[in-house]
Amino acid sequence: MDKQTQDLIDAGNDILKSVSSAIDRNDYSTLAADISRTLKTVSIEKRTTYASRNYSQVRRNNYTYVNRAPQVKRVNYPFLQKRVSRYSGLGQLIAGATVGLAVVFPTFAAMIAANLIPGIAISGAFLVACTFISCRGIRKLQMSKKLYQYGNILKEAEYFKISDLAKVTLKTDEEVLKDIKALIKEGYVPRAKLDSSETTCMITDNAYQMYLGAEQDRLAREQKEQNKQKAEVTRSKNLSKDQAIIAEGEEYVKFVREINDVIPDTDEMSNKLYRLENIMNRIFAQVEKDPDSAEELHKLMNYYLPTTKKLLTAYVELDKQPDVGENITKTKKEIDAAMDTINEAFENLLDSLFQDMAWDISSDISVMKSMMAQDGLTTEGQGVAAQMQMKQ
């Protein structure tokens, strides 16, 4: 039996003696301190023995040739930049398990057997602590193993896709993502960062800066595409609106033609309706060529045309009456006079639709005349040029 094991057994016996003494004295006030002191003594003796053994080895090495194997040069892969022992957590695992099984657990069992509530509580707390230390050691050992496994696969890579690493390790994407998050959280890969979708991991600062630049470009493209789509939707709405106006206008033109077919050609109203139909056709033809001019037709479509339709319907009904009284004659004359006003208003509207075109043409003509005059290509320009030569 080696000395370390014997020390642990002796420590356990000392703890049992402390417990027995507390039972005999019925005094548990110093029990926790006695147990803690015993555990610290074992720890100090362990470190002292280890130091002594190392010192002896150093002395032997100073006077004796030792055939050492050549040290393997550490590969500085980006994923393995932080120096982490491959056996990280092993010491915690051994210490927690050894002290817990060899010392604390027997004490806990003895406390239960003696039905000593204070002793059970204290030794139970120590047992939980040892269990926590052991579990923490197991986790660290597993994490270091995964760190080196992934690092040796990734090698010089500064970034990687979670799915690609999952394929190589024969794991699911979720498992690998969980491992990477844990390694980052525990500080094993301190500079690593995941992208917004958690599908790609950037290991170095340089890779992360490149990702940020690419992300900004992506957001800019998406914003541009969204603006384009909004503009397209707006244009489609406007186009649909213009088409609706034109379709509605064609219905009014059709109605005017049907009314005119009912009225005799000899009637003066018939000529006015021919004129109205012609003006309306020209208005909606211009709107079809220049959709921007559709904005000027709101009143025409919302009030003037419905009112005109109402007046013409009334005129036809009055014209069908066999007995022509004073009221019928008066009303028909009023409608007849109103049609002159309507035709004049519609002609003015048609003229306004060409106002922008007239301004553009006038501006072009004015500019062209000025340029020709400056070049001496017109009579006015030649006169100015002659006067300039006389002054010189």
mmCIF file of C-alpha atoms in Angstrom:
data_model
loop_
_atom_site.group_PDB
_atom_site.id
_atom_site.type_symbol
_atom_site.label_atom_id
_atom_site.label_comp_id
_atom_site.label_asym_id
_atom_site.label_seq_id
_atom_site.Cartn_x
_atom_site.Cartn_y
_atom_site.Cartn_z
ATOM 1 C CA MET A 1 0.000 0.000 0.000
ATOM 2 C CA ASP A 2 1.491 3.369 -0.983
ATOM 3 C CA LYS A 3 1.886 6.231 1.455
ATOM 4 C CA GLN A 4 -0.807 8.413 -0.139
ATOM 5 C CA THR A 5 -3.486 5.746 0.315
ATOM 6 C CA GLN A 6 -2.347 5.092 3.886
ATOM 7 C CA ASP A 7 -2.595 8.820 4.645
ATOM 8 C CA LEU A 8 -6.182 8.906 3.391
ATOM 9 C CA ILE A 9 -7.108 5.888 5.538
ATOM 10 C CA ASP A 10 -5.463 7.454 8.568
ATOM 11 C CA ALA A 11 -7.356 10.672 7.920
ATOM 12 C CA GLY A 12 -10.606 8.712 7.795
ATOM 13 C CA ASN A 13 -9.765 7.044 11.126
ATOM 14 C CA ASP A 14 -9.008 10.445 12.649
ATOM 15 C CA ILE A 15 -12.374 11.776 11.494
ATOM 16 C CA LEU A 16 -14.131 8.723 12.957
ATOM 17 C CA LYS A 17 -12.317 9.272 16.251
ATOM 18 C CA SER A 18 -13.433 12.912 16.259
ATOM 19 C CA VAL A 19 -17.009 11.831 15.634
ATOM 20 C CA SER A 20 -16.876 9.144 18.382
ATOM 21 C CA SER A 21 -15.413 11.627 20.833
ATOM 22 C CA ALA A 22 -18.160 14.133 20.056
ATOM 23 C CA ILE A 23 -20.773 11.424 20.646
ATOM 24 C CA ASP A 24 -19.249 10.395 23.971
ATOM 25 C CA ARG A 25 -19.018 14.024 25.141
ATOM 26 C CA ASN A 26 -22.371 14.935 23.588
ATOM 27 C CA ASP A 27 -20.607 18.062 22.324
ATOM 28 C CA TYR A 28 -20.541 18.742 18.548
ATOM 29 C CA SER A 29 -19.354 22.322 18.644
ATOM 30 C CA THR A 30 -15.804 21.496 17.442
ATOM 31 C CA LEU A 31 -16.634 18.542 15.178
ATOM 32 C CA ALA A 32 -16.685 20.533 11.936
ATOM 33 C CA ALA A 33 -13.385 22.240 12.783
ATOM 34 C CA ASP A 34 -11.743 18.870 13.606
ATOM 35 C CA ILE A 35 -12.847 17.340 10.288
ATOM 36 C CA SER A 36 -11.695 20.412 8.337
ATOM 37 C CA ARG A 37 -8.310 20.358 10.115
ATOM 38 C CA THR A 38 -7.818 16.670 9.271
ATOM 39 C CA LEU A 39 -8.641 17.236 5.579
ATOM 40 C CA LYS A 40 -6.228 20.182 5.405
ATOM 41 C CA THR A 41 -3.490 18.060 7.000
ATOM 42 C CA VAL A 42 -3.919 15.394 4.304
ATOM 43 C CA SER A 43 -3.774 18.058 1.595
ATOM 44 C CA ILE A 44 -0.604 19.641 3.039
ATOM 45 C CA GLU A 45 1.126 16.257 3.428
ATOM 46 C CA LYS A 46 0.194 15.431 -0.165
ATOM 47 C CA ARG A 47 1.696 18.655 -1.487
ATOM 48 C CA THR A 48 4.794 18.205 0.698
ATOM 49 C CA THR A 49 5.329 14.664 -0.563
ATOM 50 C CA TYR A 50 4.876 15.820 -4.151
ATOM 51 C CA ALA A 51 7.356 18.664 -3.676
ATOM 52 C CA SER A 52 9.859 16.332 -2.024
ATOM 53 C CA ARG A 53 9.545 13.851 -4.871
ATOM 54 C CA ASN A 54 10.120 16.622 -7.437
ATOM 55 C CA TYR A 55 13.109 17.922 -5.500
ATOM 56 C CA SER A 56 14.642 14.444 -5.448
ATOM 57 C CA GLN A 57 14.074 14.125 -9.173
ATOM 58 C CA VAL A 58 15.769 17.501 -9.740
ATOM 59 C CA ARG A 59 18.772 16.426 -7.689
ATOM 60 C CA ARG A 60 19.049 13.188 -9.663
ATOM 61 C CA ASN A 61 18.816 15.112 -12.912
ATOM 62 C CA ASN A 62 21.628 17.412 -11.839
ATOM 63 C CA TYR A 63 24.030 14.540 -11.353
ATOM 64 C CA THR A 64 22.668 11.808 -13.589
ATOM 65 C CA TYR A 65 22.093 11.794 -17.351
ATOM 66 C CA VAL A 66 18.431 11.158 -18.062
ATOM 67 C CA ASN A 67 17.414 10.105 -21.574
ATOM 68 C CA ARG A 68 14.384 12.347 -22.296
ATOM 69 C CA ALA A 69 12.189 12.053 -25.357
ATOM 70 C CA PRO A 70 12.257 15.169 -27.590
ATOM 71 C CA GLN A 71 9.459 17.606 -26.758
ATOM 72 C CA VAL A 72 6.718 17.907 -29.340
ATOM 73 C CA LYS A 73 6.373 21.466 -30.589
ATOM 74 C CA ARG A 74 2.939 22.871 -29.836
ATOM 75 C CA VAL A 75 0.929 23.695 -32.944
ATOM 76 C CA ASN A 76 -0.584 27.162 -32.732
ATOM 77 C CA TYR A 77 -3.885 26.476 -34.456
ATOM 78 C CA PRO A 78 -6.365 29.378 -34.132
ATOM 79 C CA PHE A 79 -8.851 27.179 -32.277
ATOM 80 C CA LEU A 80 -6.138 26.132 -29.784
ATOM 81 C CA GLN A 81 -4.646 29.550 -29.074
ATOM 82 C CA LYS A 82 -5.384 29.333 -25.358
ATOM 83 C CA ARG A 83 -3.093 26.925 -23.518
ATOM 84 C CA VAL A 84 -5.374 24.316 -21.987
ATOM 85 C CA SER A 85 -4.102 21.034 -20.567
ATOM 86 C CA ARG A 86 -5.413 17.914 -22.219
ATOM 87 C CA TYR A 87 -6.019 16.608 -18.698
ATOM 88 C CA SER A 88 -7.718 19.728 -17.372
ATOM 89 C CA GLY A 89 -10.039 18.733 -14.525
ATOM 90 C CA LEU A 90 -8.394 15.354 -13.889
ATOM 91 C CA GLY A 91 -6.924 16.559 -10.576
ATOM 92 C CA GLN A 92 -10.308 17.816 -9.404
ATOM 93 C CA LEU A 93 -11.918 14.518 -10.384
ATOM 94 C CA ILE A 94 -9.379 12.414 -8.494
ATOM 95 C CA ALA A 95 -9.310 14.656 -5.442
ATOM 96 C CA GLY A 96 -13.078 14.929 -5.161
ATOM 97 C CA ALA A 97 -13.652 11.209 -5.697
ATOM 98 C CA THR A 98 -10.849 10.077 -3.367
ATOM 99 C CA VAL A 99 -11.709 12.327 -0.450
ATOM 100 C CA GLY A 100 -15.423 11.739 -0.936
ATOM 101 C CA LEU A 101 -15.227 7.928 -1.098
ATOM 102 C CA ALA A 102 -12.384 7.316 1.337
ATOM 103 C CA VAL A 103 -13.137 9.914 3.980
ATOM 104 C CA VAL A 104 -16.407 11.801 3.727
ATOM 105 C CA PHE A 105 -18.703 8.956 2.693
ATOM 106 C CA PRO A 106 -17.647 6.611 5.528
ATOM 107 C CA THR A 107 -18.126 9.497 7.968
ATOM 108 C CA PHE A 108 -21.534 10.228 6.510
ATOM 109 C CA ALA A 109 -22.502 6.553 6.837
ATOM 110 C CA ALA A 110 -21.321 6.493 10.455
ATOM 111 C CA MET A 111 -23.362 9.612 11.253
ATOM 112 C CA ILE A 112 -26.453 7.975 9.794
ATOM 113 C CA ALA A 113 -25.818 4.794 11.757
ATOM 114 C CA ALA A 114 -25.446 6.800 14.972
ATOM 115 C CA ASN A 115 -28.467 8.943 14.027
ATOM 116 C CA LEU A 116 -26.554 12.119 14.765
ATOM 117 C CA ILE A 117 -28.374 14.929 12.970
ATOM 118 C CA PRO A 118 -25.582 17.554 13.248
ATOM 119 C CA GLY A 119 -22.982 15.070 12.052
ATOM 120 C CA ILE A 120 -25.218 13.970 9.172
ATOM 121 C CA ALA A 121 -25.703 17.579 8.092
ATOM 122 C CA ILE A 122 -22.000 18.439 8.220
ATOM 123 C CA SER A 123 -20.699 15.271 6.585
ATOM 124 C CA GLY A 124 -23.542 15.458 4.008
ATOM 125 C CA ALA A 125 -22.437 18.966 3.085
ATOM 126 C CA PHE A 126 -18.860 17.732 2.640
ATOM 127 C CA LEU A 127 -20.127 14.835 0.493
ATOM 128 C CA VAL A 128 -22.073 17.233 -1.754
ATOM 129 C CA ALA A 129 -18.990 19.423 -2.099
ATOM 130 C CA CYS A 130 -16.819 16.444 -3.073
ATOM 131 C CA THR A 131 -19.446 15.330 -5.590
ATOM 132 C CA PHE A 132 -19.579 18.836 -7.107
ATOM 133 C CA ILE A 133 -15.761 18.945 -7.367
ATOM 134 C CA SER A 134 -15.727 15.547 -9.083
ATOM 135 C CA CYS A 135 -18.469 16.502 -11.550
ATOM 136 C CA ARG A 136 -16.692 19.764 -12.295
ATOM 137 C CA GLY A 137 -13.529 17.836 -12.984
ATOM 138 C CA ILE A 138 -15.364 15.450 -15.322
ATOM 139 C CA ARG A 139 -16.850 18.391 -17.236
ATOM 140 C CA LYS A 140 -13.468 20.098 -17.616
ATOM 141 C CA LEU A 141 -11.910 16.848 -18.785
ATOM 142 C CA GLN A 142 -14.646 16.375 -21.392
ATOM 143 C CA MET A 143 -14.359 20.003 -22.532
ATOM 144 C CA SER A 144 -10.593 19.791 -23.011
ATOM 145 C CA LYS A 145 -11.049 16.587 -24.994
ATOM 146 C CA LYS A 146 -13.567 18.281 -27.315
ATOM 147 C CA LEU A 147 -11.336 21.352 -27.595
ATOM 148 C CA TYR A 148 -8.422 19.344 -28.963
ATOM 149 C CA GLN A 149 -10.683 17.145 -31.089
ATOM 150 C CA TYR A 150 -12.205 20.158 -32.867
ATOM 151 C CA GLY A 151 -8.915 22.056 -32.980
ATOM 152 C CA ASN A 152 -7.093 19.233 -34.741
ATOM 153 C CA ILE A 153 -9.902 18.991 -37.292
ATOM 154 C CA LEU A 154 -10.101 22.736 -37.995
ATOM 155 C CA LYS A 155 -6.288 23.258 -38.038
ATOM 156 C CA GLU A 156 -5.516 26.646 -39.671
ATOM 157 C CA ALA A 157 -9.152 27.625 -40.280
ATOM 158 C CA GLU A 158 -10.143 31.034 -38.903
ATOM 159 C CA TYR A 159 -13.855 30.324 -39.241
ATOM 160 C CA PHE A 160 -16.050 27.317 -39.927
ATOM 161 C CA LYS A 161 -19.639 26.270 -40.451
ATOM 162 C CA ILE A 162 -21.277 24.301 -37.661
ATOM 163 C CA SER A 163 -22.781 21.887 -40.198
ATOM 164 C CA ASP A 164 -19.368 21.154 -41.785
ATOM 165 C CA LEU A 165 -17.791 20.330 -38.419
ATOM 166 C CA ALA A 166 -20.800 18.186 -37.525
ATOM 167 C CA LYS A 167 -20.353 16.115 -40.699
ATOM 168 C CA VAL A 168 -16.691 15.422 -39.950
ATOM 169 C CA THR A 169 -17.306 14.478 -36.310
ATOM 170 C CA LEU A 170 -20.430 12.436 -37.150
ATOM 171 C CA LYS A 171 -22.527 14.530 -34.776
ATOM 172 C CA THR A 172 -25.694 16.537 -35.240
ATOM 173 C CA ASP A 173 -25.542 20.284 -35.826
ATOM 174 C CA GLU A 174 -27.265 20.819 -32.472
ATOM 175 C CA GLU A 175 -24.643 18.785 -30.587
ATOM 176 C CA VAL A 176 -21.720 20.632 -32.156
ATOM 177 C CA LEU A 177 -23.370 24.021 -31.604
ATOM 178 C CA LYS A 178 -23.929 23.140 -27.944
ATOM 179 C CA ASP A 179 -20.252 22.145 -27.583
ATOM 180 C CA ILE A 180 -18.989 25.333 -29.256
ATOM 181 C CA LYS A 181 -21.200 27.521 -27.071
ATOM 182 C CA ALA A 182 -19.914 25.719 -23.957
ATOM 183 C CA LEU A 183 -16.269 26.116 -25.032
ATOM 184 C CA ILE A 184 -16.793 29.830 -25.635
ATOM 185 C CA LYS A 185 -18.629 30.298 -22.326
ATOM 186 C CA GLU A 186 -15.934 28.473 -20.338
ATOM 187 C CA GLY A 187 -13.225 30.607 -21.990
ATOM 188 C CA TYR A 188 -11.508 27.758 -23.852
ATOM 189 C CA VAL A 189 -11.837 29.677 -27.149
ATOM 190 C CA PRO A 190 -11.963 33.261 -25.858
ATOM 191 C CA ARG A 191 -12.022 35.121 -29.200
ATOM 192 C CA ALA A 192 -14.542 32.891 -30.961
ATOM 193 C CA LYS A 193 -17.939 34.337 -31.850
ATOM 194 C CA LEU A 194 -21.051 32.963 -33.540
ATOM 195 C CA ASP A 195 -22.902 34.765 -36.304
ATOM 196 C CA SER A 196 -26.465 36.018 -35.868
ATOM 197 C CA SER A 197 -27.971 32.793 -37.231
ATOM 198 C CA GLU A 198 -25.581 30.590 -35.170
ATOM 199 C CA THR A 199 -24.548 28.659 -38.271
ATOM 200 C CA THR A 200 -20.967 29.950 -38.559
ATOM 201 C CA CYS A 201 -18.271 30.437 -35.920
ATOM 202 C CA MET A 202 -15.472 33.012 -36.306
ATOM 203 C CA ILE A 203 -12.378 31.975 -34.360
ATOM 204 C CA THR A 204 -10.130 35.036 -34.845
ATOM 205 C CA ASP A 205 -10.712 38.788 -34.639
ATOM 206 C CA ASN A 206 -9.808 39.116 -38.317
ATOM 207 C CA ALA A 207 -12.494 36.631 -39.332
ATOM 208 C CA TYR A 208 -15.034 38.392 -37.129
ATOM 209 C CA GLN A 209 -14.250 41.796 -38.673
ATOM 210 C CA MET A 210 -14.685 40.276 -42.133
ATOM 211 C CA TYR A 211 -18.024 38.851 -41.006
ATOM 212 C CA LEU A 212 -19.162 42.254 -39.719
ATOM 213 C CA GLY A 213 -18.274 43.829 -43.089
ATOM 214 C CA ALA A 214 -20.118 41.096 -44.974
ATOM 215 C CA GLU A 215 -23.086 41.445 -42.617
ATOM 216 C CA GLN A 216 -23.272 45.193 -43.255
ATOM 217 C CA ASP A 217 -23.169 44.575 -47.021
ATOM 218 C CA ARG A 218 -25.906 41.958 -46.670
ATOM 219 C CA LEU A 219 -28.113 44.305 -44.653
ATOM 220 C CA ALA A 220 -27.506 47.077 -47.204
ATOM 221 C CA ARG A 221 -28.493 44.742 -50.053
ATOM 222 C CA GLU A 222 -31.593 43.601 -48.170
ATOM 223 C CA GLN A 223 -32.568 47.207 -47.483
ATOM 224 C CA LYS A 224 -32.044 48.076 -51.132
ATOM 225 C CA GLU A 225 -34.132 45.090 -52.184
ATOM 226 C CA GLN A 226 -36.886 46.047 -49.728
ATOM 227 C CA ASN A 227 -36.922 49.602 -51.060
ATOM 228 C CA LYS A 228 -37.080 48.225 -54.581
ATOM 229 C CA GLN A 229 -39.984 45.956 -53.663
ATOM 230 C CA LYS A 230 -41.815 48.827 -51.956
ATOM 231 C CA ALA A 231 -41.309 51.003 -55.013
ATOM 232 C CA GLU A 232 -42.584 48.189 -57.218
ATOM 233 C CA VAL A 233 -45.654 47.729 -55.012
ATOM 234 C CA THR A 234 -46.323 51.461 -55.095
ATOM 235 C CA ARG A 235 -45.865 51.540 -58.852
ATOM 236 C CA SER A 236 -48.198 48.552 -59.236
ATOM 237 C CA LYS A 237 -50.801 50.233 -57.052
ATOM 238 C CA ASN A 238 -50.528 53.439 -59.040
ATOM 239 C CA LEU A 239 -50.688 51.497 -62.278
ATOM 240 C CA SER A 240 -53.724 49.609 -61.087
ATOM 241 C CA LYS A 241 -55.286 52.877 -60.003
ATOM 242 C CA ASP A 242 -54.589 54.460 -63.399
ATOM 243 C CA GLN A 243 -55.978 51.427 -65.180
ATOM 244 C CA ALA A 244 -59.067 51.584 -62.984
ATOM 245 C CA ILE A 245 -59.554 55.272 -63.877
ATOM 246 C CA ILE A 246 -59.199 54.528 -67.585
ATOM 247 C CA ALA A 247 -61.602 51.569 -67.352
ATOM 248 C CA GLU A 248 -64.138 53.692 -65.479
ATOM 249 C CA GLY A 249 -63.720 56.484 -68.030
ATOM 250 C CA GLU A 250 -64.395 54.065 -70.877
ATOM 251 C CA GLU A 251 -67.633 53.055 -69.140
ATOM 252 C CA TYR A 252 -68.735 56.716 -69.061
ATOM 253 C CA VAL A 253 -67.852 57.130 -72.758
ATOM 254 C CA LYS A 254 -69.893 54.022 -73.527
ATOM 255 C CA PHE A 255 -72.810 55.420 -71.538
ATOM 256 C CA VAL A 256 -72.677 58.755 -73.435
ATOM 257 C CA ARG A 257 -72.700 56.881 -76.738
ATOM 258 C CA GLU A 258 -75.715 54.791 -75.668
ATOM 259 C CA ILE A 259 -77.591 57.945 -74.630
ATOM 260 C CA ASN A 260 -76.748 59.565 -77.926
ATOM 261 C CA ASP A 261 -78.120 56.566 -79.807
ATOM 262 C CA VAL A 262 -81.477 57.095 -78.118
ATOM 263 C CA ILE A 263 -81.653 60.826 -78.911
ATOM 264 C CA PRO A 264 -82.637 61.695 -82.510
ATOM 265 C CA ASP A 265 -79.801 63.016 -84.700
ATOM 266 C CA THR A 266 -81.861 66.129 -85.432
ATOM 267 C CA ASP A 267 -81.825 67.094 -81.787
ATOM 268 C CA GLU A 268 -79.192 69.686 -80.846
ATOM 269 C CA MET A 269 -78.352 67.614 -77.770
ATOM 270 C CA SER A 270 -77.049 64.843 -80.021
ATOM 271 C CA ASN A 271 -74.303 67.121 -81.429
ATOM 272 C CA LYS A 272 -73.307 68.151 -77.935
ATOM 273 C CA LEU A 273 -73.000 64.499 -76.914
ATOM 274 C CA TYR A 274 -70.813 63.734 -79.942
ATOM 275 C CA ARG A 275 -68.572 66.591 -78.832
ATOM 276 C CA LEU A 276 -68.544 65.312 -75.217
ATOM 277 C CA GLU A 277 -67.669 61.774 -76.335
ATOM 278 C CA ASN A 278 -64.783 63.062 -78.456
ATOM 279 C CA ILE A 279 -63.376 65.171 -75.583
ATOM 280 C CA MET A 280 -63.627 62.287 -73.104
ATOM 281 C CA ASN A 281 -61.867 59.907 -75.482
ATOM 282 C CA ARG A 282 -59.005 62.365 -75.878
ATOM 283 C CA ILE A 283 -58.753 62.899 -72.094
ATOM 284 C CA PHE A 284 -58.443 59.204 -71.284
ATOM 285 C CA ALA A 285 -56.106 58.578 -74.215
ATOM 286 C CA GLN A 286 -53.754 61.216 -72.759
ATOM 287 C CA VAL A 287 -53.985 59.635 -69.295
ATOM 288 C CA GLU A 288 -53.030 56.288 -70.784
ATOM 289 C CA LYS A 289 -49.957 57.884 -72.411
ATOM 290 C CA ASP A 290 -49.041 59.896 -69.299
ATOM 291 C CA PRO A 291 -50.212 58.103 -66.105
ATOM 292 C CA ASP A 292 -48.926 60.998 -63.932
ATOM 293 C CA SER A 293 -51.740 63.162 -65.287
ATOM 294 C CA ALA A 294 -54.321 60.836 -63.710
ATOM 295 C CA GLU A 295 -54.086 62.867 -60.483
ATOM 296 C CA GLU A 296 -55.958 65.713 -62.183
ATOM 297 C CA LEU A 297 -59.009 63.524 -62.884
ATOM 298 C CA HIS A 298 -60.202 63.101 -59.280
ATOM 299 C CA LYS A 299 -63.004 65.663 -59.507
ATOM 300 C CA LEU A 300 -63.872 64.546 -63.024
ATOM 301 C CA MET A 301 -64.313 60.941 -61.906
ATOM 302 C CA ASN A 302 -65.814 61.599 -58.464
ATOM 303 C CA TYR A 303 -68.336 64.355 -59.282
ATOM 304 C CA TYR A 304 -68.503 65.738 -62.827
ATOM 305 C CA LEU A 305 -69.010 62.468 -64.703
ATOM 306 C CA PRO A 306 -71.540 60.973 -62.233
ATOM 307 C CA THR A 307 -73.497 64.267 -62.306
ATOM 308 C CA THR A 308 -73.346 64.354 -66.126
ATOM 309 C CA LYS A 309 -74.609 60.790 -66.242
ATOM 310 C CA LYS A 310 -77.474 61.726 -63.941
ATOM 311 C CA LEU A 311 -78.422 64.738 -66.096
ATOM 312 C CA LEU A 312 -78.345 62.729 -69.334
ATOM 313 C CA THR A 313 -80.456 59.960 -67.796
ATOM 314 C CA ALA A 314 -83.010 62.568 -66.725
ATOM 315 C CA TYR A 315 -82.961 64.158 -70.207
ATOM 316 C CA VAL A 316 -83.757 60.810 -71.859
ATOM 317 C CA GLU A 317 -86.611 60.143 -69.425
ATOM 318 C CA LEU A 318 -88.080 63.601 -70.057
ATOM 319 C CA ASP A 319 -87.719 63.172 -73.811
ATOM 320 C CA LYS A 320 -89.806 59.985 -73.669
ATOM 321 C CA GLN A 321 -92.814 61.747 -72.140
ATOM 322 C CA PRO A 322 -95.731 62.018 -74.621
ATOM 323 C CA ASP A 323 -97.150 65.193 -73.143
ATOM 324 C CA VAL A 324 -94.702 68.053 -73.157
ATOM 325 C CA GLY A 325 -95.512 70.457 -70.375
ATOM 326 C CA GLU A 326 -93.837 73.633 -69.269
ATOM 327 C CA ASN A 327 -91.731 71.926 -66.576
ATOM 328 C CA ILE A 328 -90.453 69.263 -68.972
ATOM 329 C CA THR A 329 -89.526 71.807 -71.605
ATOM 330 C CA LYS A 330 -87.818 74.057 -69.053
ATOM 331 C CA THR A 331 -85.828 71.202 -67.513
ATOM 332 C CA LYS A 332 -84.675 69.914 -70.907
ATOM 333 C CA LYS A 333 -83.459 73.404 -71.841
ATOM 334 C CA GLU A 334 -81.546 73.681 -68.569
ATOM 335 C CA ILE A 335 -79.867 70.329 -69.187
ATOM 336 C CA ASP A 336 -79.107 71.356 -72.757
ATOM 337 C CA ALA A 337 -77.455 74.585 -71.525
ATOM 338 C CA ALA A 338 -75.553 72.665 -68.820
ATOM 339 C CA MET A 339 -74.036 70.415 -71.501
ATOM 340 C CA ASP A 340 -72.395 73.491 -73.082
ATOM 341 C CA THR A 341 -70.797 74.269 -69.702
ATOM 342 C CA ILE A 342 -69.746 70.633 -69.225
ATOM 343 C CA ASN A 343 -68.144 70.464 -72.676
ATOM 344 C CA GLU A 344 -66.270 73.711 -72.061
ATOM 345 C CA ALA A 345 -65.006 72.475 -68.674
ATOM 346 C CA PHE A 346 -63.879 69.166 -70.144
ATOM 347 C CA GLU A 347 -62.034 70.959 -72.957
ATOM 348 C CA ASN A 348 -60.223 73.124 -70.402
ATOM 349 C CA LEU A 349 -59.273 69.987 -68.475
ATOM 350 C CA LEU A 350 -57.921 68.402 -71.645
ATOM 351 C CA ASP A 351 -55.898 71.531 -72.350
ATOM 352 C CA SER A 352 -54.412 71.480 -68.821
ATOM 353 C CA LEU A 353 -53.186 67.932 -69.360
ATOM 354 C CA PHE A 354 -50.857 69.302 -72.062
ATOM 355 C CA GLN A 355 -49.674 72.244 -69.929
ATOM 356 C CA ASP A 356 -46.416 70.596 -68.826
ATOM 357 C CA MET A 357 -45.669 69.601 -72.405
ATOM 358 C CA ALA A 358 -46.305 73.191 -73.544
ATOM 359 C CA TRP A 359 -43.945 74.559 -70.900
ATOM 360 C CA ASP A 360 -41.215 72.092 -71.861
ATOM 361 C CA ILE A 361 -41.558 72.947 -75.554
ATOM 362 C CA SER A 362 -41.531 76.705 -74.862
ATOM 363 C CA SER A 363 -38.413 76.287 -72.739
ATOM 364 C CA ASP A 364 -36.667 74.244 -75.439
ATOM 365 C CA ILE A 365 -37.546 76.847 -78.091
ATOM 366 C CA SER A 366 -36.279 79.679 -75.890
ATOM 367 C CA VAL A 367 -32.984 77.924 -75.216
ATOM 368 C CA MET A 368 -32.525 77.042 -78.892
ATOM 369 C CA LYS A 369 -33.142 80.677 -79.959
ATOM 370 C CA SER A 370 -30.595 81.923 -77.422
ATOM 371 C CA MET A 371 -27.965 79.460 -78.620
ATOM 372 C CA MET A 372 -28.578 80.342 -82.272
ATOM 373 C CA ALA A 373 -28.323 84.055 -81.483
ATOM 374 C CA GLN A 374 -25.033 83.527 -79.655
ATOM 375 C CA ASP A 375 -23.670 81.613 -82.624
ATOM 376 C CA GLY A 376 -24.795 84.391 -85.011
ATOM 377 C CA LEU A 377 -27.222 82.145 -86.843
ATOM 378 C CA THR A 378 -30.200 84.470 -86.566
ATOM 379 C CA THR A 379 -30.784 88.083 -87.780
ATOM 380 C CA GLU A 380 -30.803 89.311 -84.200
ATOM 381 C CA GLY A 381 -27.625 87.434 -83.439
ATOM 382 C CA GLN A 382 -25.866 88.779 -86.550
ATOM 383 C CA GLY A 383 -26.770 92.374 -85.561
ATOM 384 C CA VAL A 384 -25.307 91.925 -82.097
ATOM 385 C CA ALA A 385 -22.159 90.419 -83.557
ATOM 386 C CA ALA A 386 -21.751 93.381 -85.988
ATOM 387 C CA GLN A 387 -22.084 95.895 -83.124
ATOM 388 C CA MET A 388 -19.431 94.062 -81.147
ATOM 389 C CA GLN A 389 -17.025 94.205 -84.073
ATOM 390 C CA MET A 390 -17.625 97.984 -84.520
ATOM 391 C CA LYS A 391 -16.824 98.619 -80.836
ATOM 392 C CA GLN A 392 -13.579 96.713 -81.193
#
